[in-house]
Tab-separated table of C-alpha atoms and ligand atoms in Angstrom:
chain	number	residue	atom	x	y	z
A	1	MET	CA	-31.588	-12.414	22.543
A	2	ARG	CA	-29.881	-11.978	19.516
A	3	ILE	CA	-27.528	-14.468	17.895
A	4	PRO	CA	-24.849	-13.925	15.237
A	5	ILE	CA	-26.044	-15.323	12.128
A	6	ALA	CA	-23.460	-17.903	11.612
A	7	ASP	CA	-23.990	-19.562	15.029
A	8	ILE	CA	-27.725	-20.625	13.476
A	9	THR	CA	-27.553	-24.558	12.579
A	10	PRO	CA	-29.805	-26.653	11.263
A	11	GLU	CA	-30.168	-27.705	14.879
A	12	THR	CA	-31.142	-24.261	15.966
A	13	GLU	CA	-35.032	-24.266	17.767
A	14	ALA	CA	-35.779	-20.712	17.243
A	15	ALA	CA	-33.257	-17.707	17.403
A	16	GLU	CA	-33.681	-14.004	17.302
A	17	ILE	CA	-31.420	-12.276	14.591
A	18	ILE	CA	-30.885	-8.620	13.594
A	19	GLY	CA	-28.941	-7.584	10.358
A	20	TRP	CA	-29.523	-6.225	6.953
A	21	VAL	CA	-31.584	-7.582	3.943
A	22	HIS	CA	-29.027	-9.028	1.508
A	23	GLU	CA	-32.021	-9.702	-1.096
A	24	ILE	CA	-35.805	-10.459	-1.524
A	25	ARG	CA	-37.175	-12.818	-3.858
A	26	ASP	CA	-41.488	-12.848	-3.835
A	27	LEU	CA	-42.808	-15.901	-5.414
A	28	GLY	CA	-46.116	-14.742	-4.665
A	29	GLY	CA	-47.272	-18.101	-2.088
A	30	LEU	CA	-43.496	-17.838	-1.113
A	31	ALA	CA	-41.077	-15.347	0.007
A	32	PHE	CA	-37.337	-15.562	0.081
A	33	TYR	CA	-35.282	-12.909	2.795
A	34	LEU	CA	-31.639	-13.149	2.792
A	35	ILE	CA	-30.395	-11.387	5.807
A	36	ARG	CA	-26.642	-10.911	6.466
A	37	ASP	CA	-24.608	-9.818	9.508
A	38	ARG	CA	-20.916	-9.643	9.902
A	39	SER	CA	-21.327	-13.387	10.763
A	40	GLY	CA	-23.384	-14.661	7.680
A	41	ILE	CA	-25.968	-14.824	5.890
A	42	ILE	CA	-29.682	-17.021	6.605
A	43	GLN	CA	-33.017	-17.411	5.093
A	44	ALA	CA	-35.603	-15.961	5.958
A	45	THR	CA	-38.963	-17.436	4.333
A	46	ILE	CA	-42.397	-16.401	4.201
A	47	VAL	CA	-45.112	-18.694	3.927
A	48	LYS	CA	-47.679	-16.612	3.383
A	49	LYS	CA	-51.013	-18.533	3.781
A	50	LYS	CA	-49.365	-19.374	7.043
A	51	ALA	CA	-47.679	-16.562	8.199
A	52	THR	CA	-49.462	-13.573	10.315
A	53	ASP	CA	-50.567	-10.149	9.102
A	54	ASP	CA	-48.332	-8.199	10.880
A	55	VAL	CA	-45.545	-10.544	9.272
A	56	ILE	CA	-46.364	-10.482	5.706
A	57	GLU	CA	-47.305	-6.361	5.823
A	58	ALA	CA	-43.722	-5.804	6.932
A	59	ALA	CA	-41.710	-8.147	4.864
A	60	LYS	CA	-43.972	-6.247	1.665
A	61	SER	CA	-42.845	-2.874	2.510
A	62	VAL	CA	-38.646	-3.679	3.462
A	63	SER	CA	-36.166	-2.306	0.534
A	64	ARG	CA	-32.957	-4.295	0.575
A	65	GLU	CA	-30.271	-2.994	2.946
A	66	SER	CA	-32.875	-1.953	5.380
A	67	VAL	CA	-32.291	-3.353	8.993
A	68	VAL	CA	-34.388	-5.679	10.428
A	69	ARG	CA	-35.407	-7.815	13.398
A	70	ILE	CA	-36.829	-11.278	13.268
A	71	THR	CA	-37.722	-13.806	15.383
A	72	GLY	CA	-39.250	-17.568	14.757
A	73	PRO	CA	-38.008	-20.954	14.907
A	74	VAL	CA	-35.231	-22.715	12.254
A	75	ARG	CA	-36.128	-25.147	10.449
A	76	ALA	CA	-32.989	-27.186	8.620
A	77	VAL	CA	-33.502	-27.284	4.977
A	78	GLU	CA	-30.912	-28.685	2.235
A	79	LYS	CA	-30.786	-26.285	-0.273
A	80	ALA	CA	-30.702	-22.948	2.216
A	81	PRO	CA	-27.475	-21.235	2.959
A	82	GLY	CA	-25.968	-23.395	5.472
A	83	GLY	CA	-28.410	-26.148	4.950
A	84	ARG	CA	-31.298	-23.600	7.165
A	85	GLU	CA	-33.571	-21.494	7.041
A	86	LEU	CA	-35.811	-19.152	9.960
A	87	ILE	CA	-39.811	-18.497	9.319
A	88	PRO	CA	-40.290	-15.520	10.443
A	89	GLU	CA	-43.386	-15.322	13.808
A	90	THR	CA	-42.400	-11.683	14.396
A	91	PHE	CA	-40.519	-9.330	11.343
A	92	GLU	CA	-39.353	-5.618	12.408
A	93	VAL	CA	-38.542	-2.825	10.053
A	94	ILE	CA	-35.584	-1.214	12.346
A	95	ALA	CA	-33.618	1.256	9.919
A	96	ARG	CA	-35.214	1.644	6.346
A	97	ALA	CA	-32.959	1.710	3.352
A	98	GLU	CA	-33.983	4.627	1.204
A	99	THR	CA	-33.845	3.483	-2.563
A	100	PRO	CA	-31.849	3.004	-5.195
A	101	LEU	CA	-29.084	2.377	-3.324
A	102	PRO	CA	-25.381	4.300	-4.145
A	103	LEU	CA	-24.151	0.620	-4.336
A	104	ASP	CA	-25.108	-2.810	-5.263
A	105	VAL	CA	-24.222	-4.551	-1.947
A	106	ALA	CA	-25.322	-8.113	-3.029
A	107	GLU	CA	-22.515	-7.851	-6.024
A	108	LYS	CA	-24.816	-7.895	-8.313
A	109	VAL	CA	-23.887	-5.419	-10.601
A	110	PRO	CA	-19.904	-4.529	-10.763
A	111	ALA	CA	-18.910	-1.073	-9.626
A	112	GLU	CA	-15.643	1.043	-9.830
A	113	LEU	CA	-13.342	1.558	-7.414
A	114	ASP	CA	-14.196	5.132	-7.018
A	115	THR	CA	-17.736	4.285	-7.080
A	116	ARG	CA	-17.070	1.589	-4.026
A	117	LEU	CA	-15.110	4.004	-2.489
A	118	ASP	CA	-17.276	7.013	-2.401
A	119	ALA	CA	-20.184	4.588	-0.987
A	120	ARG	CA	-17.310	2.956	1.159
A	121	PHE	CA	-19.733	2.088	4.377
A	122	LEU	CA	-22.209	0.121	0.981
A	123	ASP	CA	-18.808	-1.468	0.313
A	124	ALA	CA	-17.581	-2.735	3.331
A	125	ARG	CA	-20.931	-4.240	4.168
A	126	ARG	CA	-20.248	-7.096	1.109
A	127	PRO	CA	-18.508	-9.997	3.006
A	128	ARG	CA	-15.411	-9.964	0.398
A	129	ILE	CA	-14.454	-6.504	1.662
A	130	SER	CA	-15.395	-6.428	5.124
A	131	ALA	CA	-13.062	-10.033	5.254
A	132	ILE	CA	-9.786	-7.675	4.422
A	133	PHE	CA	-10.155	-5.456	7.222
A	134	GLN	CA	-11.091	-8.396	9.480
A	135	ILE	CA	-7.733	-9.807	8.047
A	136	ARG	CA	-6.292	-6.423	8.006
A	137	SER	CA	-7.121	-6.358	12.263
A	138	THR	CA	-5.894	-9.957	13.059
A	139	VAL	CA	-2.600	-9.269	11.367
A	140	THR	CA	-1.952	-6.156	13.282
A	141	HIS	CA	-3.023	-7.378	16.608
A	142	ALA	CA	-0.983	-10.896	15.689
A	143	ILE	CA	2.107	-8.568	14.736
A	144	ALA	CA	1.539	-6.510	18.407
A	145	ASP	CA	0.978	-9.737	20.822
A	146	LEU	CA	4.383	-11.076	18.686
A	147	LEU	CA	6.431	-7.999	20.044
A	148	ALA	CA	4.598	-7.607	23.502
A	149	ARG	CA	5.816	-10.549	24.180
A	150	GLU	CA	9.067	-10.094	22.402
A	151	GLY	CA	9.492	-7.224	25.322
A	152	PHE	CA	9.279	-4.447	22.861
A	153	ILE	CA	7.212	-1.311	23.829
A	154	THR	CA	4.833	0.152	22.413
A	155	ILE	CA	5.248	4.063	21.760
A	156	GLN	CA	3.114	6.882	20.020
A	157	THR	CA	5.571	9.834	18.512
A	158	PRO	CA	4.370	12.847	17.137
A	159	LYS	CA	2.691	13.037	13.688
A	160	VAL	CA	2.889	16.825	13.916
A	161	VAL	CA	6.561	18.191	12.940
A	162	ALA	CA	8.970	20.598	12.600
A	163	ALA	CA	11.617	19.008	10.259
A	164	ALA	CA	11.977	16.111	7.633
A	165	THR	CA	12.938	12.790	8.608
A	166	GLU	CA	14.811	12.697	5.210
A	167	GLY	CA	14.302	16.031	3.809
A	168	GLY	CA	13.210	15.558	0.098
A	169	THR	CA	9.736	16.627	-1.504
A	170	GLU	CA	7.885	14.575	-0.011
A	171	LEU	CA	5.977	16.736	2.760
A	172	PHE	CA	2.941	17.934	3.612
A	173	PRO	CA	2.930	21.363	5.264
A	174	ILE	CA	0.315	22.541	7.403
A	175	ALA	CA	-0.540	25.438	8.957
A	176	TYR	CA	0.444	24.735	12.985
A	177	PHE	CA	-0.272	28.821	14.730
A	178	GLU	CA	2.644	30.826	13.402
A	179	LYS	CA	4.982	27.900	12.643
A	180	GLU	CA	6.318	26.034	10.017
A	181	ALA	CA	4.941	22.378	10.232
A	182	PHE	CA	4.744	19.217	8.473
A	183	LEU	CA	2.918	15.777	8.726
A	184	ASN	CA	5.682	13.318	9.229
A	185	GLN	CA	6.599	11.176	7.174
A	186	SER	CA	7.905	8.477	9.534
A	187	PRO	CA	8.724	8.000	13.202
A	188	GLN	CA	12.708	6.896	12.384
A	189	LEU	CA	13.962	10.167	14.195
A	190	TYR	CA	11.880	9.738	17.438
A	191	LYS	CA	12.037	5.574	17.221
A	192	GLN	CA	16.246	6.884	17.466
A	193	MET	CA	15.461	8.897	20.169
A	194	MET	CA	14.005	6.267	22.575
A	195	MET	CA	17.151	4.060	22.087
A	196	ALA	CA	19.059	7.051	23.515
A	197	ALA	CA	16.233	7.286	26.819
A	198	GLY	CA	16.870	3.605	27.194
A	199	PHE	CA	13.396	1.742	26.141
A	200	GLU	CA	15.726	-0.977	24.358
A	201	LYS	CA	12.782	-2.390	21.941
A	202	VAL	CA	10.185	0.062	20.567
A	203	VAL	CA	7.473	-0.389	17.954
A	204	GLU	CA	4.893	1.620	17.165
A	205	ILE	CA	2.037	1.042	14.298
A	206	GLY	CA	0.728	4.190	12.683
A	207	PRO	CA	0.092	6.668	9.779
A	208	ILE	CA	2.613	8.120	8.142
A	209	PHE	CA	2.494	10.599	5.303
A	210	ARG	CA	3.921	11.316	2.061
A	211	ALA	CA	3.136	13.509	-0.429
A	212	GLU	CA	4.153	12.072	-3.277
A	213	GLU	CA	2.577	12.916	-6.185
A	214	HIS	CA	2.158	9.587	-8.627
A	215	ASN	CA	-0.191	7.575	-8.712
A	216	THR	CA	0.102	3.836	-8.227
A	217	VAL	CA	-1.227	0.835	-6.914
A	218	ARG	CA	1.479	0.870	-4.525
A	219	HIS	CA	1.398	3.846	-2.877
A	220	LEU	CA	-0.582	5.784	-0.636
A	221	ASN	CA	-0.118	9.663	0.972
A	222	GLU	CA	-1.675	8.519	4.000
A	223	ALA	CA	-0.062	5.280	5.085
A	224	THR	CA	0.311	3.063	8.073
A	225	SER	CA	3.837	2.343	9.231
A	226	ILE	CA	4.257	-1.038	11.202
A	227	ASP	CA	7.691	0.849	12.605
A	228	VAL	CA	10.573	-1.263	15.273
A	229	GLU	CA	13.985	-0.212	16.574
A	230	VAL	CA	16.041	-2.280	19.038
A	231	SER	CA	19.494	-1.808	20.722
A	232	PHE	CA	22.336	-3.504	20.928
A	233	ALA	CA	21.319	-5.635	17.290
A	234	ASP	CA	22.519	-5.501	13.924
A	235	HIS	CA	20.784	-5.186	10.535
A	236	HIS	CA	20.551	-9.512	10.635
A	237	ASP	CA	19.476	-9.064	14.283
A	238	VAL	CA	15.706	-7.373	12.646
A	239	MET	CA	16.004	-8.562	9.600
A	240	ASN	CA	15.546	-12.025	12.190
A	241	LEU	CA	13.127	-10.583	13.646
A	242	LEU	CA	11.036	-9.246	10.368
A	243	GLU	CA	10.594	-12.828	9.327
A	244	ARG	CA	9.013	-13.597	12.202
A	245	VAL	CA	7.073	-10.886	11.901
A	246	ILE	CA	5.789	-11.727	8.627
A	247	VAL	CA	5.435	-15.378	9.408
A	248	THR	CA	3.519	-14.496	12.253
A	249	ALA	CA	0.652	-12.304	10.594
A	250	TYR	CA	0.298	-15.444	7.750
A	251	GLU	CA	-0.007	-17.948	10.755
A	252	ALA	CA	-2.551	-16.128	12.361
A	253	VAL	CA	-4.374	-15.172	9.396
A	254	ASN	CA	-4.271	-18.867	8.653
A	255	ASP	CA	-5.233	-19.924	12.048
A	256	ARG	CA	-7.784	-17.538	12.510
A	257	CYS	CA	-9.523	-16.251	9.327
A	258	ALA	CA	-10.385	-19.594	7.376
A	259	SER	CA	-14.239	-18.186	6.813
A	260	GLN	CA	-12.466	-14.658	5.561
A	261	LEU	CA	-10.088	-16.358	3.320
A	262	GLU	CA	-12.554	-18.657	1.441
A	263	VAL	CA	-14.524	-15.691	1.101
A	264	LEU	CA	-11.927	-14.083	-0.513
A	265	GLY	CA	-10.900	-17.099	-2.489
A	266	VAL	CA	-7.072	-16.861	-1.429
A	267	ALA	CA	-4.976	-19.396	0.251
A	268	PRO	CA	-1.432	-17.148	1.813
A	269	GLY	CA	-0.064	-20.202	3.260
A	270	VAL	CA	2.835	-19.529	5.092
A	271	PRO	CA	6.321	-18.202	3.883
A	272	GLU	CA	9.122	-20.758	4.511
A	273	THR	CA	12.163	-19.169	6.494
A	274	PRO	CA	14.657	-18.161	6.210
A	275	PHE	CA	13.854	-15.479	3.874
A	276	PRO	CA	16.769	-15.579	1.181
A	277	ARG	CA	19.369	-12.692	1.419
A	278	ILE	CA	21.191	-11.408	-1.430
A	279	THR	CA	23.542	-8.660	-1.300
A	280	TYR	CA	22.679	-5.353	-3.403
A	281	GLU	CA	25.593	-6.086	-5.938
A	282	GLU	CA	24.161	-9.726	-6.301
A	283	ALA	CA	20.802	-8.265	-6.676
A	284	ILE	CA	22.143	-5.832	-9.498
A	285	GLY	CA	23.817	-8.753	-11.482
A	286	ILE	CA	20.913	-11.100	-11.623
A	287	ALA	CA	18.536	-8.272	-12.916
A	288	SER	CA	20.764	-7.102	-15.099
A	289	ALA	CA	21.156	-10.333	-16.839
A	290	LYS	CA	16.884	-10.995	-16.986
A	291	ILE	CA	15.662	-7.334	-18.131
A	292	GLU	CA	16.918	-5.720	-21.266
A	293	GLU	CA	18.463	-2.412	-19.491
A	294	ASP	CA	21.513	-2.116	-18.447
A	295	LEU	CA	21.968	-1.223	-14.181
A	296	ALA	CA	25.018	0.112	-13.127
A	297	TYR	CA	26.450	-0.026	-9.516
A	298	GLY	CA	24.368	2.503	-7.614
A	299	ASP	CA	21.310	2.616	-9.447
A	300	ASP	CA	17.922	2.198	-7.830
A	301	LEU	CA	16.178	-0.691	-8.610
A	302	GLY	CA	13.374	0.052	-10.497
A	303	THR	CA	9.702	-2.139	-11.167
A	304	ALA	CA	11.641	-3.928	-14.040
A	305	ALA	CA	14.319	-4.990	-12.118
A	306	GLU	CA	12.105	-6.212	-8.623
A	307	LYS	CA	9.490	-8.012	-11.069
A	308	ALA	CA	12.738	-9.575	-12.684
A	309	LEU	CA	14.511	-10.769	-9.269
A	310	GLY	CA	10.789	-12.075	-7.926
A	311	GLU	CA	10.424	-13.938	-10.196
A	312	GLU	CA	14.154	-15.393	-9.552
A	313	MET	CA	14.001	-15.323	-5.950
A	314	GLY	CA	10.307	-16.137	-4.765
A	315	GLU	CA	7.555	-14.420	-2.380
A	316	HIS	CA	10.358	-12.638	0.429
A	317	TYR	CA	13.369	-11.881	0.015
A	318	PHE	CA	16.176	-9.480	1.308
A	319	VAL	CA	18.484	-7.114	-0.489
A	320	VAL	CA	21.472	-6.315	1.871
A	321	ASP	CA	24.067	-4.260	1.710
A	322	TRP	CA	23.528	-1.156	-0.115
A	323	PRO	CA	25.201	1.265	-1.910
A	324	THR	CA	25.894	4.182	1.078
A	325	GLU	CA	25.102	6.880	-1.554
A	326	ILE	CA	21.231	6.080	-2.206
A	327	LYS	CA	20.181	4.997	1.235
A	328	PRO	CA	19.359	7.651	4.226
A	329	TYR	CA	21.858	9.087	5.910
A	330	TYR	CA	21.050	7.275	9.053
A	331	ALA	CA	22.083	4.107	7.616
A	332	LEU	CA	25.384	2.475	9.100
A	333	PRO	CA	28.565	2.344	6.485
A	334	TYR	CA	30.524	-0.913	6.934
A	335	GLU	CA	34.097	0.204	8.546
A	336	ASP	CA	35.873	-1.448	6.122
A	337	ARG	CA	34.194	-0.536	3.106
A	338	PRO	CA	32.287	2.889	4.279
A	339	GLU	CA	30.687	2.831	0.321
A	340	VAL	CA	28.202	0.030	1.445
A	341	CYS	CA	26.051	0.367	3.954
A	342	ARG	CA	24.350	-1.702	6.694
A	343	ALA	CA	20.742	-1.202	5.196
A	344	PHE	CA	18.557	-3.875	3.622
A	345	ASP	CA	14.833	-4.204	2.002
A	346	LEU	CA	12.804	-6.982	2.258
A	347	MET	CA	11.213	-7.853	-1.517
A	348	HIS	CA	7.810	-9.017	-2.665
A	349	PRO	CA	7.944	-9.821	-6.486
A	350	ARG	CA	5.018	-7.018	-6.165
A	351	MET	CA	6.772	-4.373	-4.451
A	352	GLU	CA	8.994	-3.542	-1.697
A	353	LEU	CA	7.759	-4.433	2.035
A	354	SER	CA	10.027	-3.125	4.374
A	355	SER	CA	13.320	-1.007	4.441
A	356	GLY	CA	15.376	-1.380	7.647
A	357	ALA	CA	19.376	-0.989	8.287
A	358	GLN	CA	21.719	-1.079	11.740
A	359	ARG	CA	22.050	3.103	12.237
A	360	VAL	CA	24.643	5.372	12.883
A	361	HIS	CA	25.198	6.041	16.563
A	362	ARG	CA	28.413	8.176	16.615
A	363	HIS	CA	27.245	11.753	16.504
A	364	ASP	CA	30.095	12.796	14.699
A	365	LEU	CA	29.692	10.040	11.839
A	366	LEU	CA	25.865	11.177	11.378
A	367	VAL	CA	26.495	15.320	11.165
A	368	GLU	CA	29.057	14.246	8.185
A	369	GLN	CA	26.374	12.273	7.025
A	370	ILE	CA	23.655	14.539	7.283
A	371	ARG	CA	25.959	17.003	5.196
A	372	ALA	CA	27.022	14.103	2.780
A	373	LYS	CA	22.972	14.448	1.492
A	374	GLY	CA	22.983	18.155	1.129
A	375	LEU	CA	20.615	18.792	4.618
A	376	SER	CA	21.378	21.072	7.570
A	377	PRO	CA	22.676	19.710	10.889
A	378	GLU	CA	21.217	22.352	12.538
A	379	SER	CA	17.180	21.048	11.473
A	380	PHE	CA	18.146	18.031	13.508
A	381	GLU	CA	19.043	19.749	16.641
A	382	PHE	CA	16.714	17.778	18.712
A	383	TYR	CA	17.612	14.170	16.953
A	384	LEU	CA	21.170	14.978	17.123
A	385	GLN	CA	20.894	16.226	21.263
A	386	PRO	CA	20.856	12.906	22.264
A	387	PHE	CA	23.714	10.937	20.091
A	388	LEU	CA	26.268	13.192	22.390
A	389	TYR	CA	25.067	11.429	25.359
A	390	GLY	CA	25.211	7.751	25.185
A	391	MET	CA	23.295	6.198	22.241
A	392	PRO	CA	23.397	2.778	22.108
A	393	PRO	CA	24.159	0.559	18.562
A	394	HIS	CA	20.155	0.026	17.263
A	395	ALA	CA	18.542	-0.967	14.347
A	396	GLY	CA	15.167	-0.844	12.960
A	397	TRP	CA	12.985	-1.480	10.123
A	398	GLY	CA	9.348	0.095	8.863
A	399	LEU	CA	6.896	-2.158	6.782
A	400	GLY	CA	4.040	-0.970	5.121
A	401	ALA	CA	1.110	-2.941	7.324
A	402	GLU	CA	-1.020	-2.244	3.656
A	403	ARG	CA	1.383	-3.276	1.508
A	404	LEU	CA	1.793	-6.919	3.532
A	405	VAL	CA	-2.134	-7.746	3.604
A	406	MET	CA	-2.339	-6.375	-0.058
A	407	THR	CA	-0.004	-8.892	-0.975
A	408	MET	CA	-0.848	-11.572	1.495
A	409	LEU	CA	-4.660	-11.677	-0.034
A	410	ASP	CA	-3.203	-11.294	-3.622
A	411	LEU	CA	-5.301	-7.483	-3.979
A	412	PRO	CA	-4.829	-5.362	-7.225
A	413	ASN	CA	-4.432	-1.898	-5.626
A	414	ILE	CA	-3.277	-0.839	-2.464
A	415	ARG	CA	-6.416	0.862	-2.000
A	416	GLU	CA	-8.598	-2.001	-1.230
A	417	ALA	CA	-7.063	-2.525	1.855
A	418	VAL	CA	-7.614	0.975	3.140
A	419	LEU	CA	-10.677	1.332	4.336
A	420	PHE	CA	-10.610	5.616	3.582
A	421	PRO	CA	-7.924	5.900	1.340
A	422	ARG	CA	-5.860	9.350	1.166
A	423	ASP	CA	-4.595	9.850	-2.652
A	424	ARG	CA	-3.641	12.910	-4.664
A	425	HIS	CA	-7.431	12.614	-5.741
A	426	ARG	CA	-9.180	11.586	-2.523
A	427	LEU	CA	-9.837	13.105	0.147
A	428	THR	CA	-13.652	12.352	1.594
A	429	PRO	CA	-14.986	10.205	2.693
B	501	ATP	P1	9.093	3.122	-2.302
B	501	ATP	O1	10.432	2.594	-2.876
B	501	ATP	O2	8.285	1.844	-3.201
B	501	ATP	O3	8.249	4.118	-3.066
B	501	ATP	P2	10.157	3.848	-0.195
B	501	ATP	O4	10.975	3.223	-0.475
B	501	ATP	O5	9.634	5.225	-0.070
B	501	ATP	O6	8.932	2.755	-0.550
B	501	ATP	P3	10.110	3.461	2.819
B	501	ATP	O7	10.818	5.029	3.239
B	501	ATP	O8	11.679	2.678	2.764
B	501	ATP	O9	9.266	3.873	1.363
B	501	ATP	O10	8.907	3.228	3.826
B	501	ATP	C1	9.240	1.765	4.966
B	501	ATP	C2	7.960	1.036	4.286
B	501	ATP	O11	7.089	2.290	4.523
B	501	ATP	C3	8.107	0.906	2.383
B	501	ATP	O12	8.129	-0.258	2.900
B	501	ATP	C4	6.698	0.480	2.244
B	501	ATP	O13	5.563	-0.693	2.891
B	501	ATP	C5	5.963	1.301	3.630
B	501	ATP	N1	5.309	2.733	2.759
B	501	ATP	C6	5.968	3.593	2.458
B	501	ATP	N2	5.751	4.798	1.613
B	501	ATP	C7	4.176	4.754	1.275
B	501	ATP	C8	3.341	4.940	0.574
B	501	ATP	N3	3.173	5.869	0.032
B	501	ATP	N4	2.401	3.852	0.493
B	501	ATP	C9	2.140	2.580	0.952
B	501	ATP	N5	3.084	2.347	1.499
B	501	ATP	C10	4.236	2.698	2.043
B	502	MG	MG1	12.021	1.759	1.196
């Protein structure tokens, strides 16, 4: 029976493996085949004087990246990877790979990101790339588990919608029979409606679509958002929750992904809590002092300001109490100073990781704020109605899964954290 390659130790007597031919080194009387599966690599050594004709014939004909099944005894060999090697008694080519390969899996030849993404199935055979997605999977599992333990209900909301969440131009129109429709920018309105439905704590991990035209290393046109909404909570409650979520993700990766982190050569550690919380006003002050630019109250924190703040604040910090004017209509202003709202961003020196807020739960105020943004309440009818029939106070946030993984693993480009990225130029594979 087949066993994972990583399970073979120098003490193993014999094994059957199925994997890809990672590398071939033929030295004449002796040939080494490195065989790889998801778990690891083993050397299969053929001593031509001792091997059967069938084994020699099959091995000679095989190309790199073909799938092979090999059975035979295992020997402890200090110089071999993992301190052991397999001596093939049988060598069967199950699926032959054509040559040349579109991409060198063994990474002898460096490839551009675009070439790699074009042949993503081969790229992802690389242990380094596979490690990223094993870690990403651990991150989303760990977060989903934590939220389930805390009593969250997992929901799925529509991705085909009639209205924009926040208006604006970041929308992809789609053909939906005779109606005008769009791909959803965020589950915001639907999560809030589920607060009116009495679900109290909801989470959705799903796609969000943004028709942003700019090409940056931290924006995708299709991203994954970890979105939560919590009733009877304020913005500080959900910031505490966000801290637990981030720490849980880092802990899970440190606990369960030691070999993947080693392959990637990174040691993310676990961030210290509590994350500092500074007000927007303080942030503007700190950033203005550090960069040449003069930032005025009400300005968005630009890239330079975010970088300067990061140097001062460290890995993770919150910027809270934003000007109402520059946050979405659903962010709740303070009663005694309505020009400031109960919104926050979770920042990392490289980029924003999450945005959240305590939300407006009063119908009249919400209508007023929608109007103030130049939007029309009529197009939000389905969203506004629940606010007339008992909407509890609530708060929530959206956290970009790719940005979380990207910052955790210090990846240079967000595209490295997505299997098949969608950007301005990329629609296949
Ligand atoms: P940014 O200002 O960095 O473009 P945003 O403020 O437009 O982000 P939000 O609408 O606040 O983003 O979305 C919540 C979170 O979802 C963001 O903090 C980010 O982690 C993630 N996110 C949003 N847009 C994108 C995108 N285009 N690509 C990748 N992640 C995104
Ligand atoms: Mg934001």
